[in-house]
Amino acid sequence: QVRVEESGGGSVNAGESLQLSCEASNYKRREHCIVWYRQAPGKEQEAVAILDSDGQEDYRDSVKGRFTVSLDSAKNTVYLQMTNLKPGDTAMYRCAAVCGYFSGDSFISTKVFSFQGRGTQVTVSS
């Protein structure tokens, strides 16, 4: 079973950057996908980015061009590099080993390999 643990959150000003980490034990690059989710207070959780088992990336529209997902296979860690952060990006960010795809801003899960981690908080001030 894949287990994930997030880290790297913090408090930044608008326009600044952060890099989140998702360390995934028992992760197999060609079998598992990693999805980053976020949930702001009072809002539903939404998928932000996916790195699939073919190494392809996809993102929800609101973060395209600002967020980048990448893998360090030696560390079994998937990163979410976030640039030009906006107050609307403030949320608890979690990752999970889930395969699926974006349909517009909706994320359709097709296979779940892990639970989400405890998350890491990102706060962006204007």
Short mmCIF file of C-alpha atoms in Angstrom, two decimals:
data_model
loop_
_atom_site.label_atom_id
_atom_site.label_comp_id
_atom_site.label_asym_id
_atom_site.label_seq_id
_atom_site.Cartn_x
_atom_site.Cartn_y
_atom_site.Cartn_z
CA GLN A 1 0.00 0.00 0.00
CA VAL A 2 1.23 3.47 -0.84
CA ARG A 3 1.49 5.90 2.04
CA VAL A 4 2.01 9.62 1.59
CA GLU A 5 3.20 12.47 3.75
CA GLU A 6 3.07 16.13 2.78
CA SER A 7 5.39 18.92 3.83
CA GLY A 8 6.60 22.34 2.77
CA GLY A 9 3.65 24.58 3.47
CA GLY A 10 3.93 28.00 5.03
CA SER A 11 2.79 31.61 5.02
CA VAL A 12 3.83 33.82 2.12
CA ASN A 13 2.83 37.06 0.45
CA ALA A 14 1.00 37.21 -2.85
CA GLY A 15 3.36 36.75 -5.77
CA GLU A 16 5.79 34.59 -3.84
CA SER A 17 6.54 30.89 -4.32
CA LEU A 18 6.44 27.68 -2.30
CA GLN A 19 7.38 24.10 -3.02
CA LEU A 20 5.36 21.33 -1.43
CA SER A 21 6.62 17.78 -1.07
CA CYS A 22 4.70 14.52 -1.14
CA GLU A 23 6.85 11.65 0.07
CA ALA A 24 5.29 8.37 -1.03
CA SER A 25 6.38 5.05 0.42
CA ASN A 26 5.95 1.95 -1.76
CA TYR A 27 5.46 4.28 -4.72
CA LYS A 28 6.07 2.79 -8.17
CA ARG A 29 6.46 5.41 -10.86
CA ARG A 30 5.05 3.33 -13.72
CA GLU A 31 2.11 2.06 -11.69
CA HIS A 32 0.97 4.88 -9.44
CA CYS A 33 -0.19 8.42 -10.00
CA ILE A 34 0.01 11.26 -7.50
CA VAL A 35 -2.70 13.89 -7.17
CA TRP A 36 -2.42 17.09 -5.20
CA TYR A 37 -5.65 18.32 -3.61
CA ARG A 38 -6.50 21.42 -1.65
CA GLN A 39 -9.32 22.51 0.57
CA ALA A 40 -9.96 26.06 1.68
CA PRO A 41 -12.05 26.75 4.79
CA GLY A 42 -15.73 26.43 4.01
CA LYS A 43 -15.10 25.09 0.53
CA GLU A 44 -15.11 21.67 -1.06
CA GLN A 45 -11.87 19.88 -1.71
CA GLU A 46 -10.57 20.23 -5.24
CA ALA A 47 -7.86 18.48 -7.20
CA VAL A 48 -5.06 20.77 -8.25
CA ALA A 49 -2.56 18.67 -10.19
CA ILE A 50 -1.80 15.15 -11.24
CA LEU A 51 1.39 13.37 -12.21
CA ASP A 52 0.30 10.17 -13.87
CA SER A 53 2.09 6.85 -14.30
CA ASP A 54 3.21 7.85 -17.79
CA GLY A 55 4.87 10.95 -16.40
CA GLN A 56 2.22 13.25 -17.83
CA GLU A 57 1.09 16.29 -15.89
CA ASP A 58 -2.25 18.03 -15.79
CA TYR A 59 -3.69 20.85 -13.74
CA ARG A 60 -6.92 22.60 -12.96
CA ASP A 61 -7.32 25.72 -15.05
CA SER A 62 -6.83 28.20 -12.21
CA VAL A 63 -3.26 27.04 -11.53
CA LYS A 64 -2.04 26.32 -15.05
CA GLY A 65 1.13 28.26 -15.76
CA ARG A 66 1.75 28.83 -12.04
CA PHE A 67 1.98 25.32 -10.54
CA THR A 68 4.28 22.54 -11.68
CA VAL A 69 4.34 18.95 -10.48
CA SER A 70 7.52 16.90 -10.68
CA LEU A 71 9.06 13.69 -9.40
CA ASP A 72 12.35 12.89 -7.73
CA SER A 73 12.32 9.13 -8.24
CA ALA A 74 15.39 8.61 -6.06
CA LYS A 75 13.51 10.09 -3.12
CA ASN A 76 10.04 8.75 -4.04
CA THR A 77 8.89 12.32 -3.67
CA VAL A 78 6.52 14.32 -5.84
CA TYR A 79 6.82 18.08 -5.64
CA LEU A 80 4.30 20.80 -6.27
CA GLN A 81 6.12 23.97 -7.20
CA MET A 82 3.78 26.92 -6.77
CA THR A 83 4.69 30.33 -8.15
CA ASN A 84 2.91 33.69 -8.28
CA LEU A 85 0.75 32.59 -5.36
CA LYS A 86 -2.56 34.34 -4.81
CA PRO A 87 -4.72 34.69 -1.71
CA GLY A 88 -7.17 32.30 -3.42
CA ASP A 89 -4.52 29.58 -3.20
CA THR A 90 -4.80 29.58 0.59
CA ALA A 91 -5.79 26.07 1.62
CA MET A 92 -4.75 22.82 3.23
CA TYR A 93 -2.89 20.87 0.58
CA ARG A 94 -2.87 17.08 0.56
CA CYS A 95 -1.59 14.44 -1.81
CA ALA A 96 -2.69 10.91 -2.56
CA ALA A 97 -1.77 8.08 -4.90
CA VAL A 98 -4.78 8.32 -7.17
CA CYS A 99 -5.04 7.92 -10.90
CA GLY A 100 -7.59 9.86 -12.90
CA TYR A 101 -8.03 12.86 -15.13
CA PHE A 102 -9.34 16.39 -15.24
CA SER A 103 -12.58 17.12 -17.04
CA GLY A 104 -12.63 20.88 -17.00
CA ASP A 105 -12.02 21.70 -13.36
CA SER A 106 -13.57 18.45 -12.18
CA PHE A 107 -11.28 15.53 -11.36
CA ILE A 108 -12.41 12.03 -12.15
CA SER A 109 -10.70 9.31 -10.09
CA THR A 110 -10.19 5.99 -11.81
CA LYS A 111 -8.04 4.11 -9.30
CA VAL A 112 -7.09 4.80 -5.69
CA PHE A 113 -3.86 3.47 -4.21
CA SER A 114 -3.63 5.45 -0.98
CA PHE A 115 -5.43 7.65 1.47
CA GLN A 116 -4.57 11.31 1.56
CA GLY A 117 -1.96 12.48 4.03
CA ARG A 118 -2.50 14.86 6.92
CA GLY A 119 -1.76 17.80 4.70
CA THR A 120 0.32 20.95 4.80
CA GLN A 121 -1.14 24.43 5.20
CA VAL A 122 -0.49 27.16 2.64
CA THR A 123 -1.50 30.69 3.54
CA VAL A 124 -1.11 33.53 1.04
CA SER A 125 -1.54 37.10 2.23
CA SER A 126 -2.38 40.00 -0.07
#
